[in-house]
Every structure is written in structure tokens, then in C-alpha cells.
Amino acid sequence: MYNGLGGQVGNSIQALENDYPQFDFLGLSHKELDLREADKIDQLFEKYKPSFFLQIAAYTAVDKAETDIDDCRLINAISTNIIAKACKKHQVKMVYVSSDYVYHSTVGSPIKETDANEPKGVYAITKLEGEIAIQNNLDNYYIFRTSWVYDSFGQNFVNTMVRLGNKLDHLKIVSDQIGTPTYAPDIAKSIMEVVQQNIEKSVKHYGVYNLSNQSTTNWASFAEEIFVREKIQCEITGISTEEFGAKAPRPKWSVLDCTKIKLTFGIELPTWNESLQTCLDNRSKE
Ligand SMILES: NC(=O)c1ccc[n+]([C@@H]2O[C@H](COP(=O)([O-])OP(=O)(O)OC[C@H]3O[C@@H](n4cnc5c(N)ncnc54)[C@H](OP(=O)(O)O)[C@@H]3O)[C@@H](O)[C@H]2O)c1
């Protein structure tokens, strides 16, 4: 059972359902389970008796969260605590998709799962609170910290750049945040690989894992790459995070060290450039 149906990662899980005929999937939309009323999960667990619950849905409007603190905390942290307790009661294993923002590291080397958590901003803090709620309640969980998520259809950086680049001659884009764009279907495949290894091969290794595509870029260079591949004529000027002035703080360094998931489950995602091309190819088919 998973939620977030309608979102980027949730839809990518749904797209994989046919690849796993041995599993019964039940995807929940926002309407079917509003995380503001997360205690309804109990009835759903009683009815469907899932072996896994994938908590993918979240309050993801990072800037809006700065002034919408209670709702963001209710959806990202309080609901996760309720769901984790229900998972314990019904012996359901839990997966939680978390964020690179829980680190907010200034270190110049790839961030390991054991590095300090110093989340800044409401969204980041509530994602870490969600993680802690799971760790306080459960032993059988996987937390996947991912970064800069996009897919071929959602409201994300790639689609925004294609739209704006085709309309405007010039764009100012932040160039001092370094990280790794991650393609939602790659995240979904990795989650399902871990779930499959857990159920079919008894490979457990519960815990926290970084999960991103490989190699690094910044937002301005990412946009340039999109424009080159889509043959879009639009000039880009790199600006600083401060000049852009988003409401919520953003980490300047979000490069995740994904060695742990590679050594534990043999999962190694493509480079962001390769997955960007896959995304653009899929986008043109839609
Ligand atoms: N996007 C990123 O760059 C990024 C980076 C790192 C980690 N993550 C994490 O990755 C996970 C998936 O992200 P995503 O990009 O797939 O998110 P997304 O596309 O923004 O989708 C979020 C999903 O959560 C649902 N949702 C929001 N409020 C809800 C509520 N009160 N009750 C139930 N469902 C609710 C949304 O439904 P509606 O659309 O119907 O409201 C949507 O299906 C999230 O946990 C996020 O924190 C994302």
C-alpha cells in the first residue's frame, strides 16, 4: 500500500505495478487518505492487511510552508507519527521518502547518512520530524533521502524550464546551489527493488539511505542542459540564492553519497544527465 498517488514518485510507483505481478498494490490519492486525518490508516490496514506501507505523500510546497507551519507539520510529521504507530500495531513495514534538506550541509564532500542533520526551514524540519517519528516507533523501516525530484509530467523544474524557455529570451537562475536532480521513476524503481529484496530474498538491512541520481550540477547548468537537449534558444544568467530570494532556506550543498544503498542492495542510479534524457524522451511521447 502506498500514498502520494497523483504526485511524481507515487505515480512512478503506480507505473511499475505491472512489473511486479506477484504483489498486490493499493495506491491512495490525497482524497482517499488525507494525511490531516491520518488515523483513518488503521481501518485501511485492518481491511487490506498490507505488508508494506510506502509513505510518499507530503506537504512539498517548500516556500508556502514557511507561513503554513501547522498544516505542513500535520501532513509531514504528525501524520507520519500516527502512521508509524499503526504500522507497529499491524506489523506493517514502512517506507518514508525524505529529503536532502534534512542535512543542510556546508561540507564540500558528498553527504553520508551519518552526517549531522541541520534542517533549516519548516519543510525541512518537518521532514526530519517525520523521520524521527518513524525511528521512535519502528525497527522495520526504510527512509530514503532524495533530492531535486522531477518527472516528465509534474510541476517541476524541468517542465517549468521547457515552458519558460520556449516563451522568454532570457532567464535568471540560481547557480550557487550544488546538488543532483533525481528522476522520480528511478526513485520508484529503487524503492520497489528494496521491497522485493525484503520480501523475496529476506534481505532486510532496515535504516536510512541516501538515494539520488549520480554526478552533480547546479540549477542554472541543469537548465542549460535542458535547453541544449530541447534545442531551446534562451539565455541564462546565473544568480545567487540570496538574489533569487526564495522564502525558505535552501542548502547550497546537497550532494548525497549513495554508497550505502549500492553496497547493501546493489542499487546504483544513472547519472542525472542520462535520466534527464529519459525524462525528455518520455515527455515527448506524452
Ligand atoms: N520534489 C522534490 O524535489 C523532493 C525532494 C526531496 C524529497 N522529496 C520527497 O519525496 C516525496 C515525493 O515527492 P514528490 O515530488 O512526488 O511530491 P509531489 O509531486 O509534490 O506530490 C505530493 C503528493 O502528496 C499529496 N499530498 C499533499 N498533501 C496531502 C495530504 N494532506 N494528504 C494526502 N496526500 C497529500 C499530493 O496530493 P495532491 O497533489 O492531490 O495534493 C501529491 O500526491 C515527498 O515525501 C517529498 O517530501 C521531494
mmCIF file of N, CA, C and O in Angstrom, residues 94-96 113 131 134-135 139-145 194 204-210 260 264-265:
data_model
loop_
_atom_site.group_PDB
_atom_site.id
_atom_site.type_symbol
_atom_site.label_atom_id
_atom_site.label_comp_id
_atom_site.label_asym_id
_atom_site.label_seq_id
_atom_site.Cartn_x
_atom_site.Cartn_y
_atom_site.Cartn_z
ATOM 1 N N MET A 94 7.496 -0.069 7.001
ATOM 2 C CA MET A 94 7.235 1.284 6.489
ATOM 3 C C MET A 94 8.391 1.821 5.644
ATOM 4 O O MET A 94 9.556 1.628 5.986
ATOM 5 N N VAL A 95 8.015 2.486 4.562
ATOM 6 C CA VAL A 95 8.984 3.220 3.737
ATOM 7 C C VAL A 95 8.604 4.697 3.805
ATOM 8 O O VAL A 95 7.422 5.041 3.692
ATOM 9 N N TYR A 96 9.566 5.556 3.994
ATOM 10 C CA TYR A 96 9.315 7.001 4.050
ATOM 11 C C TYR A 96 10.262 7.686 3.075
ATOM 12 O O TYR A 96 11.475 7.471 3.137
ATOM 13 N N GLU A 113 24.891 9.312 5.233
ATOM 14 C CA GLU A 113 23.707 9.173 6.080
ATOM 15 C C GLU A 113 24.020 9.497 7.538
ATOM 16 O O GLU A 113 23.151 9.901 8.303
ATOM 17 N N GLU A 131 10.860 11.591 10.001
ATOM 18 C CA GLU A 131 11.858 10.505 10.116
ATOM 19 C C GLU A 131 11.995 10.049 11.576
ATOM 20 O O GLU A 131 12.017 8.854 11.871
ATOM 21 N N ILE A 134 9.225 7.905 12.885
ATOM 22 C CA ILE A 134 9.337 6.519 12.422
ATOM 23 C C ILE A 134 10.381 5.774 13.258
ATOM 24 O O ILE A 134 10.143 4.664 13.759
ATOM 25 N N GLN A 135 11.518 6.407 13.445
ATOM 26 C CA GLN A 135 12.609 5.748 14.179
ATOM 27 C C GLN A 135 12.234 5.496 15.638
ATOM 28 O O GLN A 135 12.676 4.518 16.238
ATOM 29 N N ASP A 139 11.204 -0.552 14.103
ATOM 30 C CA ASP A 139 12.523 -1.071 13.714
ATOM 31 C C ASP A 139 12.535 -1.388 12.214
ATOM 32 O O ASP A 139 13.562 -1.284 11.555
ATOM 33 N N ASN A 140 11.363 -1.779 11.706
ATOM 34 C CA ASN A 140 11.299 -2.259 10.317
ATOM 35 C C ASN A 140 10.899 -1.131 9.362
ATOM 36 O O ASN A 140 9.736 -1.024 8.950
ATOM 37 N N TYR A 141 11.831 -0.282 9.066
ATOM 38 C CA TYR A 141 11.537 0.853 8.182
ATOM 39 C C TYR A 141 12.716 1.122 7.251
ATOM 40 O O TYR A 141 13.867 0.772 7.532
ATOM 41 N N TYR A 142 12.374 1.753 6.115
ATOM 42 C CA TYR A 142 13.399 2.302 5.227
ATOM 43 C C TYR A 142 13.087 3.777 5.037
ATOM 44 O O TYR A 142 11.942 4.135 4.697
ATOM 45 N N ILE A 143 14.062 4.615 5.258
ATOM 46 C CA ILE A 143 13.935 6.046 4.970
ATOM 47 C C ILE A 143 14.876 6.342 3.807
ATOM 48 O O ILE A 143 16.075 6.057 3.889
ATOM 49 N N PHE A 144 14.325 6.874 2.722
ATOM 50 C CA PHE A 144 15.139 7.214 1.555
ATOM 51 C C PHE A 144 15.204 8.735 1.424
ATOM 52 O O PHE A 144 14.168 9.384 1.215
ATOM 53 N N ARG A 145 16.405 9.271 1.567
ATOM 54 C CA ARG A 145 16.576 10.722 1.420
ATOM 55 C C ARG A 145 16.988 11.015 -0.021
ATOM 56 O O ARG A 145 18.043 10.565 -0.470
ATOM 57 N N VAL A 194 14.113 -2.585 -3.271
ATOM 58 C CA VAL A 194 14.344 -2.847 -1.841
ATOM 59 C C VAL A 194 13.184 -3.671 -1.268
ATOM 60 O O VAL A 194 13.390 -4.648 -0.544
ATOM 61 N N LYS A 204 17.067 -7.625 4.562
ATOM 62 C CA LYS A 204 16.335 -6.606 5.330
ATOM 63 C C LYS A 204 17.126 -5.299 5.403
ATOM 64 O O LYS A 204 16.792 -4.346 4.760
ATOM 65 N N HIS A 205 18.148 -5.257 6.209
ATOM 66 C CA HIS A 205 19.001 -4.057 6.346
ATOM 67 C C HIS A 205 18.177 -2.769 6.438
ATOM 68 O O HIS A 205 18.349 -1.836 5.639
ATOM 69 N N TYR A 206 17.264 -2.747 7.422
ATOM 70 C CA TYR A 206 16.436 -1.552 7.601
ATOM 71 C C TYR A 206 17.300 -0.354 7.949
ATOM 72 O O TYR A 206 18.409 -0.514 8.476
ATOM 73 N N GLY A 207 16.796 0.835 7.690
ATOM 74 C CA GLY A 207 17.536 2.032 8.083
ATOM 75 C C GLY A 207 17.366 3.192 7.110
ATOM 76 O O GLY A 207 16.422 3.231 6.321
ATOM 77 N N VAL A 208 18.309 4.109 7.194
ATOM 78 C CA VAL A 208 18.271 5.354 6.414
ATOM 79 C C VAL A 208 19.222 5.249 5.231
ATOM 80 O O VAL A 208 20.376 4.834 5.400
ATOM 81 N N TYR A 209 18.740 5.621 4.040
ATOM 82 C CA TYR A 209 19.570 5.537 2.829
ATOM 83 C C TYR A 209 19.458 6.820 2.008
ATOM 84 O O TYR A 209 18.348 7.312 1.773
ATOM 85 N N ASN A 210 20.599 7.314 1.570
ATOM 86 C CA ASN A 210 20.586 8.363 0.543
ATOM 87 C C ASN A 210 20.242 7.713 -0.793
ATOM 88 O O ASN A 210 20.678 6.591 -1.068
ATOM 89 N N LYS A 260 26.012 3.626 0.438
ATOM 90 C CA LYS A 260 25.375 2.650 1.346
ATOM 91 C C LYS A 260 24.322 1.811 0.594
ATOM 92 O O LYS A 260 24.303 0.580 0.717
ATOM 93 N N THR A 264 24.588 -2.190 -0.086
ATOM 94 C CA THR A 264 23.595 -3.015 0.621
ATOM 95 C C THR A 264 22.634 -3.713 -0.334
ATOM 96 O O THR A 264 22.337 -4.897 -0.172
ATOM 97 N N PHE A 265 22.139 -2.981 -1.308
ATOM 98 C CA PHE A 265 21.095 -3.541 -2.189
ATOM 99 C C PHE A 265 21.529 -3.608 -3.662
ATOM 100 O O PHE A 265 20.740 -4.011 -4.519
#
